[in-house]
Amino acid sequence: MLPRGWPGLGERAVPVVARVMLPRGWAGLGGRPPWSLALLSLSPVRLPAGSWQLSFSTTCARWSQNRRLRQKRVISERKLTRYFVDHRKVRVVGGRGGEGGCSFYSEPRKIFGGPSGGDGGNGGHIILKADQQMKSLSSVLPFYQGFHGEKGGSKNCYGANGAYVYIKVPLGTVVKEDGKVVADLSQHGEEYVAAYGGAGGKGNRFFLSNENRAPTLFTPGEPGQERVLHLELKTTAHAGLVGFPNAGKSSLLRAISRAKPAVAAYPFTTLNPHVGIVHYQDYEQVAVADIPGLIKGAHQNRGLGMAFLRHIERCHFLLYVVDLSVSQPWIQLQDLKYELEQYKKGLSERPCVVIGNKIDLAQSRINLPLLKEQIDTRVIALSALTGDNLEELLLHLRELYDAYVKTEQSRGQSPVKW
């Protein structure tokens, strides 16, 4: 049942607001109260027949279901990729100590209570702490400043010390200063004080003596220690993908792990190492690093070769990725081993396997037997694009990992677990 004031349903009208008697004080406003604009929104509105739809609230359940979700801005794949960082230059500055206080104690019946300025608080240290949950130095910032100590107060109150700043680093982090190793963090929870905070200043209470009964002297806090350190990881990954540009290293890492390095049809797509984790059924995890492509003369630092070779040095066994579609692919393998040997003697003799990529191409199937005739190392032919023969690579990768674990245990050292 509808009230009498409602018009007929055939007209589909909104209820009309009743007329209200206005006070005289609103005559200057043309007879309209301040809230008359709100009443205008409730005035009768003629809607066409069959369209009786009024959304009085935008928070109702039906309206929220029909509301279109706001979409995030599309980000390119290159910006979404996370690269691995195994070297970082850090500048650390300890906190400054708080200055001493200068005050004199006074209370009823004890006017000349003597000096009562307390000492300032010490500045906070900056501490490097090894954490087994950290795998990369990407979260380490280039600059750290310690917290300062507070000023000494009256009534012989000491200032509060500055809080410590902890920098979490992965296990196996080597700290160098001026080319010398100053710390090696290899155990979980191991700490190294990178920069000490400054000592707090002395208040005027400290300078009280028989000769000077009312000292006004106090000292400021000392500045914190300042150092420039180089953090390096001894181990980048268990295995390293070594090859020339456009050999298919990033595509191969995408195929065997969940890592998402950028893939494109031009050389030097990868400029920073990416680490992917290969999971096995017995819960063992093998870390594989995608090293940026090398070129001839890399040991002479051509094309940032020294930086890329440094990543390879921190891998325990190597996976040489060769493009089978090019003519004479064994020349690529010889050039790669030559660059590694020129950079560091014995680097090319580490446990390795040769991966012949792009076997899905016709020219690659022709060059595969020629490659096996030229070298003595085991060759695994596969296609990172189609996924052909990836199982053989994963099984041999596990064999290399098990051999590495046995070698480390025979030496009395604990193997790196990812």
CSV table of C-alpha atoms in Angstrom, one decimal:
chain,number,residue,atom,x,y,z
A,1,MET,CA,0.0,0.0,0.0
A,2,LEU,CA,1.3,3.5,-0.9
A,3,PRO,CA,0.5,6.8,1.0
A,4,ARG,CA,-2.0,9.2,-0.5
A,5,GLY,CA,0.8,11.8,-1.3
A,6,TRP,CA,2.4,9.5,-3.8
A,7,PRO,CA,1.4,10.0,-7.5
A,8,GLY,CA,0.2,7.1,-9.5
A,9,LEU,CA,2.5,4.3,-10.3
A,10,GLY,CA,1.9,4.9,-14.0
A,11,GLU,CA,3.8,8.2,-13.7
A,12,ARG,CA,6.8,6.5,-12.0
A,13,ALA,CA,7.6,9.5,-9.8
A,14,VAL,CA,9.8,10.0,-6.7
A,15,PRO,CA,7.9,11.1,-3.6
A,16,VAL,CA,7.5,14.8,-3.2
A,17,VAL,CA,9.0,16.6,-0.1
A,18,ALA,CA,6.5,18.4,2.0
A,19,ARG,CA,6.6,22.2,2.2
A,20,VAL,CA,8.3,23.5,5.3
A,21,MET,CA,7.6,26.8,7.1
A,22,LEU,CA,10.8,28.9,7.0
A,23,PRO,CA,11.8,31.3,9.8
A,24,ARG,CA,12.1,35.0,9.2
A,25,GLY,CA,15.9,34.9,9.6
A,26,TRP,CA,16.2,33.2,6.3
A,27,ALA,CA,14.5,35.9,4.4
A,28,GLY,CA,17.8,37.3,3.3
A,29,LEU,CA,18.6,34.1,1.6
A,30,GLY,CA,15.6,34.4,-0.6
A,31,GLY,CA,13.5,32.4,1.8
A,32,ARG,CA,15.7,29.3,1.3
A,33,PRO,CA,17.4,27.6,4.2
A,34,PRO,CA,21.0,26.5,4.0
A,35,TRP,CA,20.1,22.9,3.5
A,36,SER,CA,17.7,23.7,0.6
A,37,LEU,CA,20.2,22.4,-1.9
A,38,ALA,CA,20.0,19.0,-0.3
A,39,LEU,CA,16.2,19.1,-0.6
A,40,LEU,CA,16.5,19.8,-4.3
A,41,SER,CA,18.0,16.5,-4.9
A,42,LEU,CA,14.8,14.9,-3.5
A,43,SER,CA,12.5,16.8,-5.8
A,44,PRO,CA,10.2,14.8,-8.1
A,45,VAL,CA,12.0,13.3,-11.1
A,46,ARG,CA,10.1,12.0,-14.0
A,47,LEU,CA,11.5,8.7,-15.3
A,48,PRO,CA,10.3,6.8,-18.4
A,49,ALA,CA,8.1,3.9,-17.8
A,50,GLY,CA,9.8,0.5,-17.1
A,51,SER,CA,13.0,2.2,-15.8
A,52,TRP,CA,12.3,2.1,-12.0
A,53,GLN,CA,16.0,1.7,-11.0
A,54,LEU,CA,17.3,3.9,-8.2
A,55,SER,CA,20.7,3.3,-6.6
A,56,PHE,CA,20.5,5.1,-3.3
A,57,SER,CA,23.9,3.7,-2.0
A,58,THR,CA,27.1,2.8,-3.8
A,59,THR,CA,28.1,0.4,-1.0
A,60,CYS,CA,25.2,-2.1,-1.4
A,61,ALA,CA,26.1,-5.7,-2.3
A,62,ARG,CA,24.6,-5.6,-5.8
A,63,TRP,CA,26.3,-2.5,-6.8
A,64,SER,CA,29.7,-3.7,-5.5
A,65,GLN,CA,29.4,-6.9,-7.5
A,66,ASN,CA,28.6,-5.0,-10.7
A,67,ARG,CA,31.4,-2.5,-10.2
A,68,ARG,CA,34.3,-3.0,-12.5
A,69,LEU,CA,37.6,-3.7,-10.8
A,70,ARG,CA,40.4,-1.2,-11.3
A,71,GLN,CA,43.2,-2.7,-13.5
A,72,LYS,CA,46.8,-2.2,-12.7
A,73,ARG,CA,49.1,-0.5,-15.2
A,74,VAL,CA,50.7,-2.9,-17.6
A,75,ILE,CA,54.4,-3.2,-16.9
A,76,SER,CA,56.9,-4.6,-19.4
A,77,GLU,CA,58.5,-7.9,-18.8
A,78,ARG,CA,61.9,-6.3,-18.5
A,79,LYS,CA,60.8,-4.2,-15.5
A,80,LEU,CA,59.2,-7.3,-13.8
A,81,THR,CA,62.4,-9.4,-13.9
A,82,ARG,CA,64.4,-9.6,-10.7
A,83,TYR,CA,68.1,-10.1,-11.2
A,84,PHE,CA,70.7,-11.5,-8.9
A,85,VAL,CA,73.3,-9.3,-7.2
A,86,ASP,CA,76.5,-10.9,-5.9
A,87,HIS,CA,78.6,-7.7,-5.4
A,88,ARG,CA,77.7,-4.5,-3.7
A,89,LYS,CA,79.6,-1.4,-2.7
A,90,VAL,CA,78.3,0.0,0.6
A,91,ARG,CA,79.2,3.2,2.5
A,92,VAL,CA,78.4,3.0,6.2
A,93,VAL,CA,78.6,5.7,8.8
A,94,GLY,CA,78.1,5.1,12.5
A,95,GLY,CA,75.8,7.2,14.6
A,96,ARG,CA,77.1,10.4,16.3
A,97,GLY,CA,77.3,10.4,20.1
A,98,GLY,CA,75.0,12.7,22.0
A,99,GLU,CA,76.5,15.8,23.6
A,100,GLY,CA,76.8,16.1,27.4
A,101,GLY,CA,74.3,18.0,29.5
A,102,CYS,CA,75.0,21.2,31.4
A,103,SER,CA,72.7,21.8,34.4
A,104,PHE,CA,72.8,22.5,38.1
A,105,TYR,CA,70.8,20.7,40.7
A,106,SER,CA,68.4,22.9,42.8
A,107,GLU,CA,65.6,22.1,45.1
A,108,PRO,CA,64.0,23.6,48.3
A,109,ARG,CA,66.5,23.8,51.2
A,110,LYS,CA,69.3,22.8,48.8
A,111,ILE,CA,69.8,25.7,46.4
A,112,PHE,CA,73.4,25.0,45.5
A,113,GLY,CA,73.2,21.3,44.7
A,114,GLY,CA,76.1,21.3,42.3
A,115,PRO,CA,76.4,20.3,38.6
A,116,SER,CA,74.0,17.6,37.5
A,117,GLY,CA,74.5,17.4,33.7
A,118,GLY,CA,74.6,13.7,32.5
A,119,ASP,CA,76.7,12.2,29.8
A,120,GLY,CA,75.4,11.9,26.2
A,121,GLY,CA,74.4,8.5,24.7
A,122,ASN,CA,76.6,6.6,22.4
A,123,GLY,CA,75.9,6.4,18.7
A,124,GLY,CA,74.5,3.3,17.2
A,125,HIS,CA,76.6,0.7,15.4
A,126,ILE,CA,76.0,-0.7,11.9
A,127,ILE,CA,76.2,-4.5,12.0
A,128,LEU,CA,76.3,-7.0,9.1
A,129,LYS,CA,74.4,-10.2,10.0
A,130,ALA,CA,74.4,-13.4,8.1
A,131,ASP,CA,70.9,-14.8,7.4
A,132,GLN,CA,70.2,-18.1,5.7
A,133,GLN,CA,67.0,-16.7,4.3
A,134,MET,CA,68.8,-14.2,2.2
A,135,LYS,CA,70.1,-15.4,-1.2
A,136,SER,CA,71.1,-12.1,-2.9
A,137,LEU,CA,72.6,-8.7,-2.1
A,138,SER,CA,69.9,-6.9,-4.0
A,139,SER,CA,68.3,-5.7,-0.7
A,140,VAL,CA,71.5,-4.1,0.5
A,141,LEU,CA,71.4,-0.3,0.0
A,142,PRO,CA,74.4,1.7,-1.1
A,143,PHE,CA,74.4,3.9,2.1
A,144,TYR,CA,73.6,3.3,5.7
A,145,GLN,CA,73.6,5.9,8.5
A,146,GLY,CA,73.5,4.9,12.2
A,147,PHE,CA,71.2,6.4,14.8
A,148,HIS,CA,72.6,9.2,16.9
A,149,GLY,CA,72.8,9.2,20.7
A,150,GLU,CA,70.6,11.5,22.7
A,151,LYS,CA,71.8,14.5,24.7
A,152,GLY,CA,72.5,14.1,28.4
A,153,GLY,CA,69.8,15.4,30.7
A,154,SER,CA,69.6,17.1,34.1
A,155,LYS,CA,69.7,15.4,37.5
A,156,ASN,CA,72.6,13.3,36.2
A,157,CYS,CA,70.5,11.5,33.6
A,158,TYR,CA,72.4,9.9,30.8
A,159,GLY,CA,71.2,10.2,27.2
A,160,ALA,CA,69.9,7.1,25.4
A,161,ASN,CA,72.2,5.2,23.2
A,162,GLY,CA,71.4,5.1,19.5
A,163,ALA,CA,69.8,1.9,18.2
A,164,TYR,CA,71.8,-0.6,16.2
A,165,VAL,CA,71.3,-0.9,12.4
A,166,TYR,CA,71.4,-4.5,11.2
A,167,ILE,CA,72.1,-5.3,7.5
A,168,LYS,CA,71.1,-8.9,6.6
A,169,VAL,CA,73.4,-10.6,4.1
A,170,PRO,CA,73.4,-14.1,2.6
A,171,LEU,CA,75.7,-16.8,4.0
A,172,GLY,CA,79.1,-16.8,2.4
A,173,THR,CA,79.4,-13.0,2.2
A,174,VAL,CA,82.9,-11.7,2.1
A,175,VAL,CA,83.6,-8.2,3.3
A,176,LYS,CA,86.5,-6.4,1.8
A,177,GLU,CA,88.1,-3.0,2.5
A,178,ASP,CA,90.8,-1.6,0.2
A,179,GLY,CA,91.1,-5.0,-1.4
A,180,LYS,CA,91.7,-6.9,1.9
A,181,VAL,CA,89.3,-9.4,3.4
A,182,VAL,CA,88.2,-8.2,6.8
A,183,ALA,CA,85.3,-10.6,7.5
A,184,ASP,CA,83.8,-13.8,6.1
A,185,LEU,CA,80.3,-14.5,7.2
A,186,SER,CA,79.7,-18.2,6.7
A,187,GLN,CA,77.5,-19.2,9.7
A,188,HIS,CA,73.8,-18.3,10.3
A,189,GLY,CA,73.6,-15.4,12.8
A,190,GLU,CA,77.2,-14.5,12.5
A,191,GLU,CA,77.8,-10.7,12.9
A,192,TYR,CA,80.4,-8.2,12.0
A,193,VAL,CA,80.4,-4.6,13.1
A,194,ALA,CA,80.8,-2.6,9.9
A,195,ALA,CA,81.0,0.8,11.6
A,196,TYR,CA,81.1,1.8,15.3
A,197,GLY,CA,79.1,4.6,16.7
A,198,GLY,CA,80.7,7.6,18.3
A,199,ALA,CA,81.1,7.9,22.1
A,200,GLY,CA,78.8,10.2,23.9
A,201,GLY,CA,80.0,13.5,25.3
A,202,LYS,CA,80.7,14.2,29.0
A,203,GLY,CA,78.3,16.4,31.1
A,204,ASN,CA,79.4,19.1,33.4
A,205,ARG,CA,79.1,16.7,36.4
A,206,PHE,CA,82.2,14.9,35.0
A,207,PHE,CA,84.3,18.0,35.4
A,208,LEU,CA,83.5,18.6,39.1
A,209,SER,CA,86.7,18.9,41.2
A,210,ASN,CA,87.9,20.6,44.3
A,211,GLU,CA,89.3,23.5,42.3
A,212,ASN,CA,86.1,24.0,40.3
A,213,ARG,CA,82.9,23.4,42.2
A,214,ALA,CA,80.6,24.8,39.6
A,215,PRO,CA,81.9,23.7,36.2
A,216,THR,CA,80.0,24.8,33.1
A,217,LEU,CA,82.2,22.8,30.7
A,218,PHE,CA,80.7,19.9,28.7
A,219,THR,CA,81.9,18.0,25.6
A,220,PRO,CA,80.1,17.2,22.4
A,221,GLY,CA,79.7,13.6,21.1
A,222,GLU,CA,82.2,12.0,18.8
A,223,PRO,CA,81.3,11.3,15.2
A,224,GLY,CA,80.7,7.7,14.1
A,225,GLN,CA,83.1,5.6,12.1
A,226,GLU,CA,82.9,5.9,8.4
A,227,ARG,CA,83.9,3.2,6.0
A,228,VAL,CA,83.5,2.0,2.4
A,229,LEU,CA,83.1,-1.7,2.1
A,230,HIS,CA,82.8,-4.2,-0.8
A,231,LEU,CA,80.4,-7.1,-0.2
A,232,GLU,CA,80.9,-10.1,-2.4
A,233,LEU,CA,79.3,-13.6,-2.4
A,234,LYS,CA,81.6,-16.6,-2.6
A,235,THR,CA,78.9,-18.6,-4.3
A,236,THR,CA,76.5,-17.2,-6.9
A,237,ALA,CA,74.9,-20.5,-7.6
A,238,HIS,CA,75.6,-24.2,-7.9
A,239,ALA,CA,75.6,-24.2,-11.7
A,240,GLY,CA,76.3,-21.4,-14.2
A,241,LEU,CA,75.0,-21.2,-17.8
A,242,VAL,CA,78.0,-20.0,-19.9
A,243,GLY,CA,77.6,-19.1,-23.5
A,244,PHE,CA,77.7,-16.4,-26.2
A,245,PRO,CA,74.9,-13.9,-26.7
A,246,ASN,CA,71.7,-15.3,-28.1
A,247,ALA,CA,72.7,-18.9,-27.3
A,248,GLY,CA,69.4,-19.5,-25.5
A,249,LYS,CA,70.6,-19.3,-21.9
A,250,SER,CA,67.6,-17.3,-20.6
A,251,SER,CA,65.1,-19.5,-22.4
A,252,LEU,CA,66.7,-22.6,-20.9
A,253,LEU,CA,66.5,-21.1,-17.4
A,254,ARG,CA,62.9,-20.4,-18.0
A,255,ALA,CA,62.3,-23.9,-19.1
A,256,ILE,CA,63.9,-25.7,-16.1
A,257,SER,CA,62.9,-23.2,-13.3
A,258,ARG,CA,60.4,-20.6,-12.3
A,259,ALA,CA,62.8,-17.7,-13.0
A,260,LYS,CA,61.6,-15.2,-15.6
A,261,PRO,CA,64.6,-13.5,-17.2
A,262,ALA,CA,63.8,-11.3,-20.2
A,263,VAL,CA,64.0,-13.0,-23.6
A,264,ALA,CA,64.4,-11.1,-26.9
A,265,ALA,CA,65.7,-11.6,-30.4
A,266,TYR,CA,68.7,-9.3,-29.9
A,267,PRO,CA,72.1,-9.9,-28.2
A,268,PHE,CA,72.8,-8.8,-24.6
A,269,THR,CA,69.3,-9.1,-23.5
A,270,THR,CA,70.6,-10.3,-20.1
A,271,LEU,CA,72.8,-7.7,-18.4
A,272,ASN,CA,72.6,-9.0,-14.9
A,273,PRO,CA,72.7,-12.6,-13.6
A,274,HIS,CA,69.4,-14.3,-12.9
A,275,VAL,CA,69.2,-17.3,-10.5
A,276,GLY,CA,66.6,-20.1,-10.9
A,277,ILE,CA,65.9,-22.9,-8.6
A,278,VAL,CA,65.4,-26.5,-9.9
A,279,HIS,CA,63.3,-28.6,-7.5
A,280,TYR,CA,63.6,-32.4,-7.2
A,281,GLN,CA,61.2,-34.9,-5.6
A,282,ASP,CA,63.5,-35.5,-2.6
A,283,TYR,CA,63.2,-31.7,-1.8
A,284,GLU,CA,66.8,-31.0,-2.9
A,285,GLN,CA,67.2,-27.6,-4.7
A,286,VAL,CA,69.9,-26.8,-7.2
A,287,ALA,CA,70.5,-23.1,-8.1
A,288,VAL,CA,71.3,-22.4,-11.7
A,289,ALA,CA,72.6,-18.9,-12.7
A,290,ASP,CA,72.0,-17.3,-16.1
A,291,ILE,CA,75.3,-15.5,-16.7
A,292,PRO,CA,75.3,-12.6,-19.2
A,293,GLY,CA,76.7,-13.5,-22.6
A,294,LEU,CA,80.5,-13.4,-23.1
A,295,ILE,CA,82.3,-12.2,-26.2
A,296,LYS,CA,85.8,-12.7,-27.5
A,297,GLY,CA,88.3,-10.7,-25.5
A,298,ALA,CA,86.1,-10.8,-22.3
A,299,HIS,CA,89.2,-11.5,-20.2
A,300,GLN,CA,90.5,-8.1,-21.4
A,301,ASN,CA,87.2,-6.5,-20.0
A,302,ARG,CA,85.6,-6.2,-23.4
A,303,GLY,CA,81.9,-5.9,-23.1
A,304,LEU,CA,82.0,-5.8,-19.3
A,305,GLY,CA,83.7,-9.2,-19.5
A,306,MET,CA,85.5,-9.0,-16.1
A,307,ALA,CA,82.2,-8.4,-14.3
A,308,PHE,CA,80.6,-11.4,-16.1
A,309,LEU,CA,83.6,-13.7,-15.6
A,310,ARG,CA,83.5,-12.9,-11.9
A,311,HIS,CA,80.0,-14.4,-11.7
A,312,ILE,CA,81.2,-17.6,-13.4
A,313,GLU,CA,84.0,-17.9,-10.9
A,314,ARG,CA,81.5,-18.2,-8.1
A,315,CYS,CA,79.8,-21.3,-9.6
A,316,HIS,CA,80.8,-24.8,-8.7
A,317,PHE,CA,80.1,-26.5,-12.0
A,318,LEU,CA,79.4,-25.1,-15.5
A,319,LEU,CA,76.8,-25.7,-18.2
A,320,TYR,CA,78.2,-24.6,-21.6
A,321,VAL,CA,75.3,-23.5,-23.8
A,322,VAL,CA,76.2,-23.8,-27.5
A,323,ASP,CA,74.0,-22.8,-30.4
A,324,LEU,CA,73.8,-25.8,-32.8
A,325,SER,CA,72.3,-23.8,-35.6
A,326,VAL,CA,75.5,-21.9,-36.4
A,327,SER,CA,78.3,-23.3,-38.5
A,328,GLN,CA,81.1,-25.1,-36.5
A,329,PRO,CA,79.5,-24.9,-33.1
A,330,TRP,CA,82.6,-26.4,-31.5
A,331,ILE,CA,84.5,-23.2,-32.1
A,332,GLN,CA,82.2,-21.5,-29.6
A,333,LEU,CA,83.1,-24.0,-27.0
A,334,GLN,CA,86.8,-23.5,-27.6
A,335,ASP,CA,86.5,-19.7,-27.4
A,336,LEU,CA,84.5,-19.9,-24.1
A,337,LYS,CA,87.1,-22.2,-22.4
A,338,TYR,CA,89.9,-19.9,-23.7
A,339,GLU,CA,88.3,-16.9,-22.1
A,340,LEU,CA,87.8,-18.7,-18.8
A,341,GLU,CA,91.3,-20.0,-18.7
A,342,GLN,CA,92.8,-16.5,-19.4
A,343,TYR,CA,90.7,-15.0,-16.6
A,344,LYS,CA,91.7,-17.6,-14.0
A,345,LYS,CA,93.8,-20.6,-14.4
A,346,GLY,CA,91.9,-23.8,-13.9
A,347,LEU,CA,88.5,-22.2,-14.2
A,348,SER,CA,87.7,-24.1,-17.5
A,349,GLU,CA,88.6,-27.5,-15.8
A,350,ARG,CA,85.7,-27.4,-13.4
A,351,PRO,CA,83.0,-30.1,-13.8
A,352,CYS,CA,80.9,-29.3,-16.8
A,353,VAL,CA,78.6,-30.5,-19.5
A,354,VAL,CA,77.9,-29.1,-23.0
A,355,ILE,CA,74.3,-28.3,-23.9
A,356,GLY,CA,73.5,-28.1,-27.6
A,357,ASN,CA,70.5,-25.8,-27.8
A,358,LYS,CA,68.0,-25.3,-30.7
A,359,ILE,CA,67.9,-28.9,-31.7
A,360,ASP,CA,64.4,-28.2,-33.2
A,361,LEU,CA,66.1,-26.6,-36.2
A,362,ALA,CA,67.1,-28.6,-39.2
A,363,GLN,CA,70.7,-27.2,-39.3
A,364,SER,CA,71.1,-28.1,-35.7
A,365,ARG,CA,70.4,-31.8,-36.3
A,366,ILE,CA,73.1,-31.8,-39.0
A,367,ASN,CA,75.7,-30.1,-36.7
A,368,LEU,CA,75.1,-32.3,-33.7
A,369,PRO,CA,77.1,-35.4,-34.8
A,370,LEU,CA,79.9,-33.1,-36.0
A,371,LEU,CA,80.1,-31.5,-32.6
A,372,LYS,CA,80.3,-34.9,-30.8
A,373,GLU,CA,83.2,-35.9,-33.0
A,374,GLN,CA,85.2,-32.7,-32.2
A,375,ILE,CA,84.9,-32.8,-28.4
A,376,ASP,CA,85.2,-35.5,-25.7
A,377,THR,CA,82.8,-33.9,-23.2
A,378,ARG,CA,79.3,-35.2,-22.9
A,379,VAL,CA,76.8,-33.3,-25.1
A,380,ILE,CA,73.1,-33.0,-24.3
A,381,ALA,CA,71.0,-31.9,-27.3
A,382,LEU,CA,67.8,-30.2,-26.4
A,383,SER,CA,65.4,-27.4,-27.3
A,384,ALA,CA,64.6,-24.8,-24.7
A,385,LEU,CA,61.8,-23.5,-26.8
A,386,THR,CA,59.9,-26.8,-27.3
A,387,GLY,CA,61.2,-28.5,-24.1
A,388,ASP,CA,62.7,-31.5,-26.0
A,389,ASN,CA,65.1,-33.7,-23.9
A,390,LEU,CA,65.0,-31.5,-20.8
A,391,GLU,CA,64.7,-34.6,-18.7
A,392,GLU,CA,68.2,-35.7,-19.6
A,393,LEU,CA,69.6,-32.3,-18.6
A,394,LEU,CA,67.8,-32.4,-15.2
A,395,LEU,CA,69.1,-35.8,-14.4
A,396,HIS,CA,72.7,-35.0,-15.3
A,397,LEU,CA,72.4,-31.7,-13.3
A,398,ARG,CA,71.5,-33.7,-10.3
A,399,GLU,CA,74.5,-36.0,-10.8
A,400,LEU,CA,76.8,-32.9,-10.9
A,401,TYR,CA,75.2,-31.6,-7.7
A,402,ASP,CA,75.6,-34.9,-5.9
A,403,ALA,CA,79.3,-35.1,-6.9
A,404,TYR,CA,79.8,-31.6,-5.6
A,405,VAL,CA,78.2,-32.5,-2.2
A,406,LYS,CA,80.4,-35.5,-1.8
A,407,THR,CA,83.5,-33.5,-2.7
A,408,GLU,CA,82.7,-30.9,-0.1
A,409,GLN,CA,82.0,-33.4,2.6
A,410,SER,CA,85.2,-35.3,1.9
A,411,ARG,CA,87.1,-32.0,2.5
A,412,GLY,CA,85.3,-31.5,5.8
A,413,GLN,CA,83.3,-28.5,4.6
A,414,SER,CA,79.6,-28.0,4.5
A,415,PRO,CA,78.1,-27.8,0.9
A,416,VAL,CA,76.1,-24.7,0.0
A,417,LYS,CA,72.4,-25.4,0.4
A,418,TRP,CA,69.8,-23.2,-1.4
